[in-house]
CSV table of C-alpha atoms in Angstrom, one decimal:
chain,number,residue,atom,x,y,z
A,29,TRP,CA,118.3,93.9,126.3
A,30,LEU,CA,117.8,93.1,130.0
A,31,LEU,CA,114.0,93.5,129.7
A,32,ALA,CA,114.0,91.5,126.4
A,33,TRP,CA,115.9,88.6,128.2
A,34,MET,CA,113.5,88.7,131.1
A,35,GLY,CA,110.5,88.5,128.7
A,36,LEU,CA,112.0,85.5,127.0
A,37,GLU,CA,112.6,83.8,130.4
A,38,ILE,CA,109.1,84.4,131.5
A,39,ASN,CA,107.8,83.1,128.2
A,40,THR,CA,109.7,79.9,128.7
A,41,MET,CA,108.6,79.4,132.3
A,42,ALA,CA,105.0,80.0,131.4
A,43,ILE,CA,104.8,77.2,128.7
A,44,ILE,CA,106.6,74.6,130.8
A,45,PRO,CA,103.5,73.7,132.9
A,46,LEU,CA,101.4,73.5,129.8
A,47,MET,CA,103.9,71.1,128.2
A,48,ALA,CA,104.2,68.8,131.3
A,49,GLN,CA,100.5,68.8,132.2
A,50,GLN,CA,99.9,65.3,130.8
A,51,HIS,CA,102.3,63.5,133.3
A,52,HIS,CA,103.4,61.2,130.5
A,53,PRO,CA,107.1,60.2,130.4
A,54,ARG,CA,107.3,61.5,126.8
A,55,ALA,CA,105.7,64.8,127.7
A,56,THR,CA,108.1,65.2,130.6
A,57,GLU,CA,111.1,64.4,128.4
A,58,ALA,CA,110.0,66.9,125.8
A,59,THR,CA,109.5,69.5,128.5
A,60,THR,CA,113.0,68.9,129.9
A,61,LYS,CA,114.6,69.1,126.5
A,62,TYR,CA,112.7,72.3,125.7
A,63,PHE,CA,113.6,73.9,129.0
A,64,LEU,CA,117.3,73.1,128.6
A,65,THR,CA,117.6,74.5,125.1
A,66,GLN,CA,115.6,77.7,126.0
A,67,ALA,CA,117.6,78.3,129.1
A,68,THR,CA,120.9,77.9,127.2
A,69,ALA,CA,119.7,80.3,124.5
A,70,ALA,CA,118.6,82.8,127.1
A,71,ALA,CA,121.9,82.6,129.0
A,72,VAL,CA,123.8,83.2,125.7
A,73,ILE,CA,121.6,86.2,125.0
A,74,LEU,CA,122.3,87.6,128.4
A,75,PHE,CA,126.0,87.0,128.0
A,76,ALA,CA,126.0,88.7,124.5
A,77,SER,CA,124.1,91.7,125.6
A,78,THR,CA,126.4,92.1,128.7
A,79,THR,CA,129.4,91.9,126.3
A,80,ASN,CA,127.7,94.6,124.1
A,81,ALA,CA,127.0,96.8,127.2
A,82,TRP,CA,130.6,96.3,128.4
A,83,THR,CA,132.2,97.3,125.2
A,84,LEU,CA,129.8,100.0,123.9
A,85,GLY,CA,128.3,101.2,127.2
A,86,HIS,CA,124.6,100.9,126.4
A,87,TRP,CA,121.9,98.2,126.4
A,88,ASN,CA,119.9,99.5,123.4
A,89,ILE,CA,118.7,96.6,121.2
A,90,ASN,CA,118.6,98.7,118.0
A,91,GLN,CA,122.2,99.9,118.4
A,92,THR,CA,123.8,96.5,119.1
A,93,SER,CA,126.7,96.9,116.8
A,94,HIS,CA,129.5,94.8,118.5
A,95,PRO,CA,130.2,92.0,115.9
A,96,LEU,CA,130.7,89.3,118.5
A,97,ALA,CA,127.7,90.3,120.5
A,98,ILE,CA,125.4,90.5,117.6
A,99,THR,CA,126.5,87.2,116.1
A,100,MET,CA,126.0,85.4,119.5
A,101,VAL,CA,122.5,87.0,119.9
A,102,THR,CA,121.5,85.9,116.4
A,103,LEU,CA,122.7,82.3,117.0
A,104,ALA,CA,121.0,82.2,120.4
A,105,LEU,CA,117.7,83.4,118.9
A,106,ALA,CA,118.1,80.9,116.1
A,107,LEU,CA,118.4,78.2,118.8
A,108,LYS,CA,115.3,79.5,120.5
A,109,ILE,CA,113.1,79.2,117.4
A,110,GLY,CA,114.9,76.1,116.1
A,111,LEU,CA,116.7,77.2,112.9
A,112,ALA,CA,119.2,74.7,111.5
A,113,PRO,CA,121.9,73.8,112.6
A,114,MET,CA,120.3,74.4,116.1
A,115,HIS,CA,117.2,72.6,115.2
A,116,PHE,CA,117.7,69.2,116.7
A,117,TRP,CA,115.5,69.7,119.7
A,118,LEU,CA,112.4,70.8,117.8
A,119,PRO,CA,111.1,67.6,116.2
A,120,GLU,CA,111.8,65.6,119.4
A,121,VAL,CA,110.0,68.2,121.6
A,122,LEU,CA,107.0,68.6,119.3
A,123,GLN,CA,106.6,64.8,119.0
A,124,GLY,CA,106.2,64.5,122.8
A,125,LEU,CA,103.4,67.1,123.0
A,126,ASP,CA,99.7,67.1,122.3
A,127,PHE,CA,98.4,69.1,119.4
A,128,THR,CA,97.2,72.1,121.4
A,129,THR,CA,100.5,72.7,123.1
A,130,GLY,CA,102.3,71.8,119.9
A,131,LEU,CA,100.3,74.6,118.2
A,132,THR,CA,101.4,77.1,120.9
A,133,LEU,CA,105.0,76.0,120.5
A,134,SER,CA,105.0,76.3,116.7
A,135,THR,CA,103.2,79.7,116.5
A,136,TRP,CA,103.0,81.8,119.6
A,137,GLN,CA,106.5,80.9,121.0
A,138,LYS,CA,108.1,82.1,117.8
A,139,LEU,CA,106.9,85.7,118.1
A,140,ALA,CA,109.1,86.9,120.9
A,141,PRO,CA,112.4,85.7,119.4
A,142,PHE,CA,111.3,86.9,116.0
A,143,ALA,CA,110.6,90.4,117.4
A,144,LEU,CA,114.2,90.5,118.6
A,145,ILE,CA,115.7,89.1,115.4
A,146,TYR,CA,113.7,91.6,113.4
A,147,GLN,CA,115.1,94.5,115.4
A,148,ILE,CA,118.7,93.5,115.2
A,149,ALA,CA,118.6,92.3,111.6
A,150,PRO,CA,120.0,95.6,110.1
A,151,ASN,CA,123.2,95.3,112.1
A,152,THR,CA,123.6,91.5,111.6
A,153,ASN,CA,126.0,90.0,109.0
A,154,PRO,CA,123.9,89.1,106.0
A,155,THR,CA,126.1,86.1,105.2
A,156,LEU,CA,125.2,84.5,108.6
A,157,LEU,CA,121.5,85.0,108.0
A,158,THR,CA,121.7,83.6,104.5
A,159,ALA,CA,123.6,80.6,105.7
A,160,LEU,CA,121.1,79.9,108.4
A,161,GLY,CA,118.2,80.3,105.9
A,162,ILE,CA,119.6,78.0,103.3
A,163,LEU,CA,120.6,75.4,105.8
A,164,SER,CA,117.2,75.5,107.5
A,165,THR,CA,115.3,75.0,104.2
A,166,LEU,CA,117.5,72.1,103.2
A,167,VAL,CA,117.3,70.4,106.6
A,168,GLY,CA,113.5,71.0,106.7
A,169,GLY,CA,113.1,69.4,103.3
A,170,TRP,CA,115.4,66.4,103.9
A,171,GLY,CA,114.4,65.8,107.5
A,172,GLY,CA,110.7,65.5,106.7
A,173,LEU,CA,111.2,62.9,103.9
A,174,ASN,CA,111.8,60.0,106.3
A,175,GLN,CA,108.9,60.7,108.7
A,176,THR,CA,105.5,59.1,109.2
A,177,GLN,CA,104.6,61.1,112.4
A,178,LEU,CA,102.6,64.2,111.6
A,179,ARG,CA,104.0,66.2,114.4
A,180,LYS,CA,107.6,65.6,113.3
A,181,ILE,CA,106.6,66.5,109.7
A,182,LEU,CA,105.1,69.7,111.0
A,183,ALA,CA,108.3,70.4,113.0
A,184,TYR,CA,110.5,70.0,109.9
A,185,SER,CA,108.0,72.1,107.9
A,186,SER,CA,108.5,74.7,110.7
A,187,ILE,CA,112.3,74.6,110.3
A,188,ALA,CA,112.0,75.0,106.5
A,189,HIS,CA,109.6,78.0,106.8
A,190,LEU,CA,111.8,79.7,109.3
A,191,GLY,CA,114.6,79.4,106.8
A,192,TRP,CA,112.6,81.3,104.2
A,193,MET,CA,111.8,84.0,106.8
A,194,ILE,CA,115.4,84.4,107.9
A,195,ILE,CA,117.0,84.5,104.4
A,196,ILE,CA,115.0,87.6,103.3
A,197,LEU,CA,115.2,89.4,106.7
A,198,HIS,CA,118.2,91.6,105.9
A,199,PHE,CA,117.0,92.6,102.4
A,200,MET,CA,113.2,93.1,103.0
A,201,PRO,CA,111.9,92.7,106.5
A,202,SER,CA,108.3,93.2,105.5
A,203,LEU,CA,108.4,89.9,103.5
A,204,THR,CA,109.6,88.1,106.6
A,205,LEU,CA,106.5,89.3,108.5
A,206,LEU,CA,104.3,88.3,105.6
A,207,ALA,CA,105.9,84.8,105.6
A,208,LEU,CA,105.5,84.5,109.4
A,209,ALA,CA,101.8,85.5,109.2
A,210,THR,CA,101.0,83.0,106.5
A,211,TYR,CA,103.0,80.3,108.3
A,212,ILE,CA,101.1,80.9,111.6
A,213,ILE,CA,97.7,80.8,109.9
A,214,MET,CA,98.5,77.6,107.9
A,215,THR,CA,100.1,75.8,110.8
A,216,SER,CA,97.2,76.7,113.1
A,217,THR,CA,94.8,75.2,110.5
A,218,MET,CA,96.9,72.0,110.3
A,219,PHE,CA,97.2,71.5,114.0
A,220,LEU,CA,93.5,72.1,114.7
A,221,SER,CA,92.5,69.8,111.8
A,222,PHE,CA,94.7,67.0,113.1
A,223,LYS,CA,93.4,67.6,116.6
A,224,ASN,CA,89.8,67.3,115.3
A,225,MET,CA,90.5,64.1,113.4
A,226,ALA,CA,92.7,62.8,116.3
A,227,THR,CA,95.4,61.5,113.9
A,228,THR,CA,99.1,61.5,114.7
A,229,LYS,CA,100.4,59.3,111.9
A,230,ILE,CA,100.1,59.5,108.1
A,231,ASN,CA,98.4,56.1,107.7
A,232,SER,CA,95.7,57.0,110.2
A,233,LEU,CA,95.2,60.2,108.2
A,234,ALA,CA,94.5,58.1,105.2
A,235,LEU,CA,91.5,56.6,107.0
A,236,ALA,CA,89.9,60.0,107.8
A,237,TRP,CA,88.1,60.3,104.4
A,238,PRO,CA,85.0,58.2,105.3
A,239,LYS,CA,84.6,60.0,108.7
A,240,THR,CA,85.1,63.6,107.8
A,241,PRO,CA,85.3,64.1,104.0
A,242,THR,CA,85.1,68.0,104.0
A,243,LEU,CA,87.7,68.4,106.7
A,244,THR,CA,90.0,65.9,105.0
A,245,ALA,CA,89.7,67.8,101.7
A,246,LEU,CA,90.5,71.1,103.4
A,247,THR,CA,93.4,69.5,105.3
A,248,MET,CA,94.8,68.3,102.0
A,249,LEU,CA,94.5,71.7,100.4
A,250,CYS,CA,96.1,73.3,103.5
A,251,LEU,CA,99.0,70.8,103.4
A,252,LEU,CA,99.7,71.7,99.8
A,253,SER,CA,99.5,75.3,100.7
A,254,LEU,CA,102.0,74.7,103.5
A,255,GLY,CA,104.3,73.1,100.9
A,256,GLY,CA,104.0,76.1,98.7
A,257,LEU,CA,102.1,74.8,95.6
A,258,PRO,CA,101.4,77.7,93.2
A,259,PRO,CA,97.7,78.5,93.1
A,260,LEU,CA,97.5,78.3,96.9
A,261,THR,CA,98.3,81.0,99.5
A,262,GLY,CA,101.5,79.4,100.8
A,263,PHE,CA,103.1,80.1,97.4
A,264,MET,CA,102.8,83.8,97.8
A,265,PRO,CA,105.5,84.6,100.4
A,266,LYS,CA,107.9,82.1,98.6
A,267,TRP,CA,107.3,83.7,95.2
A,268,LEU,CA,107.9,87.2,96.6
A,269,ILE,CA,111.0,86.1,98.5
A,270,LEU,CA,112.5,84.4,95.4
A,271,GLN,CA,111.7,87.6,93.4
A,272,GLU,CA,113.5,89.8,96.0
A,273,LEU,CA,116.5,87.4,96.2
A,274,THR,CA,117.0,87.6,92.4
A,275,LYS,CA,116.7,91.4,92.6
A,276,GLN,CA,119.5,91.4,95.2
A,277,ASP,CA,121.7,89.6,92.7
A,278,LEU,CA,121.6,86.3,94.5
A,279,PRO,CA,120.3,83.9,91.8
A,280,ILE,CA,122.2,80.9,93.1
A,281,THR,CA,120.7,81.3,96.6
A,282,ALA,CA,117.3,81.7,95.1
A,283,THR,CA,117.8,78.5,93.0
A,284,ILE,CA,118.8,76.5,96.1
A,285,MET,CA,115.8,77.8,98.0
A,286,ALA,CA,113.4,76.9,95.2
A,287,MET,CA,115.0,73.4,94.9
A,288,SER,CA,114.7,72.8,98.7
A,289,THR,CA,111.0,73.6,98.5
A,290,LEU,CA,110.6,70.6,96.1
A,291,LEU,CA,111.8,68.4,98.9
A,292,SER,CA,109.2,69.7,101.3
A,293,LEU,CA,106.5,69.5,98.6
A,294,PHE,CA,107.3,65.9,98.0
A,295,PHE,CA,106.5,64.8,101.5
A,296,TYR,CA,103.4,67.0,101.7
A,297,LEU,CA,102.1,65.4,98.5
A,298,ARG,CA,102.4,62.0,100.1
């Protein structure tokens, strides 16, 4: 746990200069917000792992079985990646960054906390993971409805996708990895397309058609894929997750998840 905590801290420290490089008040504000949330989460992880070591006498990640410690670690990692109800920092921070740093924040920065969540998932309370998952997909759907800023929409889409990944983690971890991989590929496509078109708002995206028709068409397809529209790639992880949830006798959970996707799909269709 000590090495894992150290890795997370180095990871946070390394992206801070990238976020603050523009010397713009909004970039600085976003960097400060990000630093405070990540430092808080890392402190809670250190506290939880120390509690675990104190009660059980070892620092092994795979054998973290103290209920208080594992719950605290799960919540701290959820704060690190921005799962609801610890998601409030994510849209604000992403909105203050440029597309390249935003891309790093949405993809690369999720890998380290996810590696840890993946390892402790078998010992975690499934109810906690399911609650985090359902809440995140609903927040990701509802939060994005009212947005015109593309980066905030991508932030809410990130929250919703993380909810899908977390909900299936206890039952079938391989599906979580599949969802994470497809999410990273699609998000990278979106960020790079928006960067190429230099658009940060929905209405300036509407003017991109005369300039770059091919890229605009591809962007539209990728947005729909991100929303999870059936013939496209983004539908695959959602379909498999829903199938696995129904196999695990959780039909109501699966229904809520499917309904929350409709919210996300609505604002992607716009």
